[in-house]
Coordinates of C-alpha atoms in Angstrom, one line a residue:
M1 CA -17.2 -50.0 -12.0
V2 CA -21.5 -50.1 -11.8
Q3 CA -22.1 -52.6 -8.8
R4 CA -25.2 -54.7 -9.2
A5 CA -26.8 -56.5 -7.1
V6 CA -29.0 -58.7 -9.5
S7 CA -27.1 -60.9 -11.9
P8 CA -25.7 -59.7 -15.0
I9 CA -28.3 -61.6 -17.0
F10 CA -31.2 -60.0 -15.5
S11 CA -30.1 -57.2 -18.2
T12 CA -29.9 -59.1 -21.4
T13 CA -33.9 -59.4 -21.4
T14 CA -36.7 -56.6 -22.3
P15 CA -39.8 -57.0 -22.7
I16 CA -41.8 -56.1 -25.7
R17 CA -45.2 -55.1 -25.8
Y18 CA -46.9 -53.4 -28.3
Q19 CA -48.1 -49.3 -28.7
D20 CA -52.1 -49.2 -29.7
V21 CA -52.7 -53.0 -29.2
Q22 CA -52.8 -55.8 -27.1
G23 CA -50.0 -58.3 -27.1
G24 CA -45.9 -59.0 -27.3
G25 CA -43.4 -61.2 -26.1
T26 CA -40.0 -61.7 -25.1
G27 CA -36.9 -60.3 -26.5
F28 CA -32.4 -60.4 -25.8
Y29 CA -30.8 -57.7 -27.1
L30 CA -27.7 -59.6 -29.2
N31 CA -24.6 -57.2 -30.2
Y32 CA -23.2 -59.0 -33.9
R33 CA -20.9 -56.7 -36.8
G34 CA -20.5 -53.9 -34.4
R35 CA -24.8 -53.1 -34.7
T36 CA -27.4 -53.9 -31.5
F37 CA -30.2 -56.0 -32.3
I38 CA -33.8 -57.3 -30.4
V39 CA -33.8 -61.4 -31.0
T40 CA -37.2 -62.3 -30.6
N41 CA -39.7 -64.9 -32.2
R42 CA -42.0 -63.0 -35.1
H43 CA -44.6 -63.0 -34.0
V44 CA -44.1 -61.4 -31.6
V45 CA -44.1 -58.5 -34.6
K46 CA -45.9 -59.8 -36.6
P47 CA -48.9 -62.0 -35.5
D48 CA -50.9 -65.0 -36.0
D49 CA -53.4 -62.2 -35.8
E50 CA -55.3 -61.1 -38.4
N51 CA -56.2 -58.5 -36.4
I52 CA -53.3 -57.1 -34.8
N53 CA -51.2 -55.2 -37.2
P54 CA -48.7 -53.1 -34.3
T55 CA -46.1 -50.9 -36.0
K56 CA -44.5 -49.8 -32.7
A57 CA -44.1 -51.6 -29.9
Y58 CA -42.3 -50.4 -26.5
V59 CA -39.1 -52.3 -24.5
W60 CA -36.7 -51.5 -21.8
F61 CA -33.9 -50.6 -21.6
R62 CA -31.8 -50.4 -17.9
D63 CA -30.3 -48.0 -16.2
V64 CA -26.4 -48.3 -15.4
T65 CA -26.7 -47.0 -12.2
D66 CA -29.0 -49.0 -11.1
V67 CA -30.7 -51.6 -13.1
G68 CA -33.4 -51.7 -10.8
E69 CA -34.6 -48.9 -13.3
A70 CA -35.6 -48.9 -16.4
N71 CA -36.9 -46.6 -18.5
R72 CA -39.6 -46.7 -21.5
S73 CA -38.3 -47.0 -25.2
P74 CA -40.3 -47.2 -28.5
I75 CA -39.5 -49.3 -30.6
R76 CA -41.0 -48.9 -35.2
L77 CA -41.6 -52.3 -36.2
V78 CA -43.2 -50.6 -40.0
K79 CA -42.5 -47.2 -40.8
N80 CA -43.4 -46.7 -44.7
D81 CA -45.1 -49.8 -44.8
S82 CA -42.0 -51.3 -44.8
P83 CA -41.5 -53.8 -42.1
T84 CA -38.5 -52.5 -39.5
Y85 CA -37.5 -55.8 -38.4
Y86 CA -35.1 -58.8 -40.9
E87 CA -36.7 -61.6 -40.7
H88 CA -36.1 -65.2 -42.7
P89 CA -35.5 -64.8 -46.2
E90 CA -36.4 -68.0 -47.7
F91 CA -38.7 -69.5 -45.3
P92 CA -40.1 -66.4 -42.9
E93 CA -43.4 -68.3 -42.0
E94 CA -41.1 -71.7 -41.1
V95 CA -38.4 -69.6 -38.9
D96 CA -40.5 -68.1 -36.3
I97 CA -37.4 -65.5 -34.8
A98 CA -37.4 -61.7 -36.3
L99 CA -34.3 -59.3 -35.4
I100 CA -35.0 -55.9 -35.1
P101 CA -32.4 -53.0 -35.1
I102 CA -31.8 -50.5 -32.2
N103 CA -30.2 -47.8 -30.9
P104 CA -28.2 -47.0 -28.7
R105 CA -26.2 -49.6 -29.0
L106 CA -25.4 -51.9 -25.5
S107 CA -22.4 -53.1 -23.7
S108 CA -22.1 -56.8 -23.6
L109 CA -23.0 -59.7 -21.2
D110 CA -19.2 -60.0 -20.7
A111 CA -19.0 -56.4 -19.7
V112 CA -18.7 -56.3 -16.3
N113 CA -16.5 -58.6 -15.2
D114 CA -14.0 -57.6 -18.2
D115 CA -11.9 -54.1 -15.6
S116 CA -11.4 -52.7 -19.9
E117 CA -14.1 -51.8 -20.9
S118 CA -16.3 -49.4 -18.9
L119 CA -20.5 -49.9 -19.3
N120 CA -22.4 -47.1 -21.8
S121 CA -25.4 -49.2 -20.8
G122 CA -27.6 -51.3 -17.6
S123 CA -28.9 -53.3 -19.8
L124 CA -26.5 -55.8 -21.6
A125 CA -26.6 -57.9 -25.0
F126 CA -25.6 -61.6 -26.1
T127 CA -22.6 -61.6 -28.2
P128 CA -22.0 -65.0 -30.7
D129 CA -19.6 -66.0 -28.0
H130 CA -22.5 -66.8 -26.0
F131 CA -24.3 -68.8 -28.4
I132 CA -25.1 -72.6 -28.1
H133 CA -21.7 -74.1 -29.2
E134 CA -20.5 -77.7 -28.1
N135 CA -19.9 -77.5 -24.5
I136 CA -23.2 -77.9 -24.8
K137 CA -24.8 -81.4 -24.3
V138 CA -28.2 -83.3 -24.3
D139 CA -29.0 -83.8 -20.5
Q140 CA -27.1 -80.4 -19.6
R141 CA -29.5 -78.2 -16.9
V142 CA -30.8 -74.7 -17.6
S143 CA -32.5 -71.6 -17.7
I144 CA -34.7 -69.4 -19.8
I145 CA -35.3 -65.8 -19.1
G146 CA -38.1 -64.0 -20.2
Y147 CA -41.4 -62.9 -19.5
P148 CA -43.7 -65.8 -20.1
G149 CA -48.1 -64.2 -20.5
D150 CA -47.6 -60.7 -19.5
F151 CA -45.4 -61.7 -15.9
V152 CA -43.4 -58.7 -14.6
D153 CA -42.3 -57.6 -11.3
R154 CA -44.2 -54.0 -12.3
V155 CA -41.5 -51.6 -10.4
T156 CA -38.1 -53.7 -11.7
R157 CA -38.7 -55.2 -14.6
F158 CA -36.3 -58.1 -13.9
P159 CA -37.8 -61.3 -16.2
V160 CA -39.1 -64.2 -14.6
R161 CA -35.9 -67.2 -14.5
R162 CA -36.5 -70.9 -14.8
N163 CA -35.2 -73.9 -15.0
A164 CA -34.8 -76.8 -18.2
L165 CA -33.4 -79.4 -20.0
I166 CA -31.5 -80.3 -23.1

C-alpha cells in the first residue's frame, strides 16, 4: 500500500481550467455505478457569460506513487455540438450541478485504509456512502476542500481546506 504524507482528502478534488479562455472551477471525483465522474457546478461547464463557451478543459490527476505530483489531462465538455456532461434533466438552470464522465476509473477514498484493495490511482473518488446522511447534524463542523478563484499551490496543486458549519 502506498504511504501518504498528506491527508487523502486532498486527492479527491481537482481544479478545472478551460483550454482557450480564462476561468474554471473546482470538481471532485465520484465513483458511481461502475463509472468515475467529476462533479462540479453547472456554471463551471456552462458559464453564465455568453462570450465564454469552453469546449475543452483541463483537470489534474495525482500520481499513485507520489500524490504531490499531478499531471494535467484534457477533458471534453462538448463533442459534436452536444455536451459531454450530465445536468439536471428537468431544471438545469435551477440545479447548479454537472457530472462529467471520465476515464480511467479511480480508486475510492476508502481504498487508502482498505488493505484488500490496492490503489490504482493517486487521485481518489468519493462513493455515495460518503455523502451527507443521518449522521450529519445542524451546527456540526465540516471541512470544504476546493480551489477558490485562482488560489492553488502551483507546485503540488493541492486544494485549500476551509472550515464550515452545517
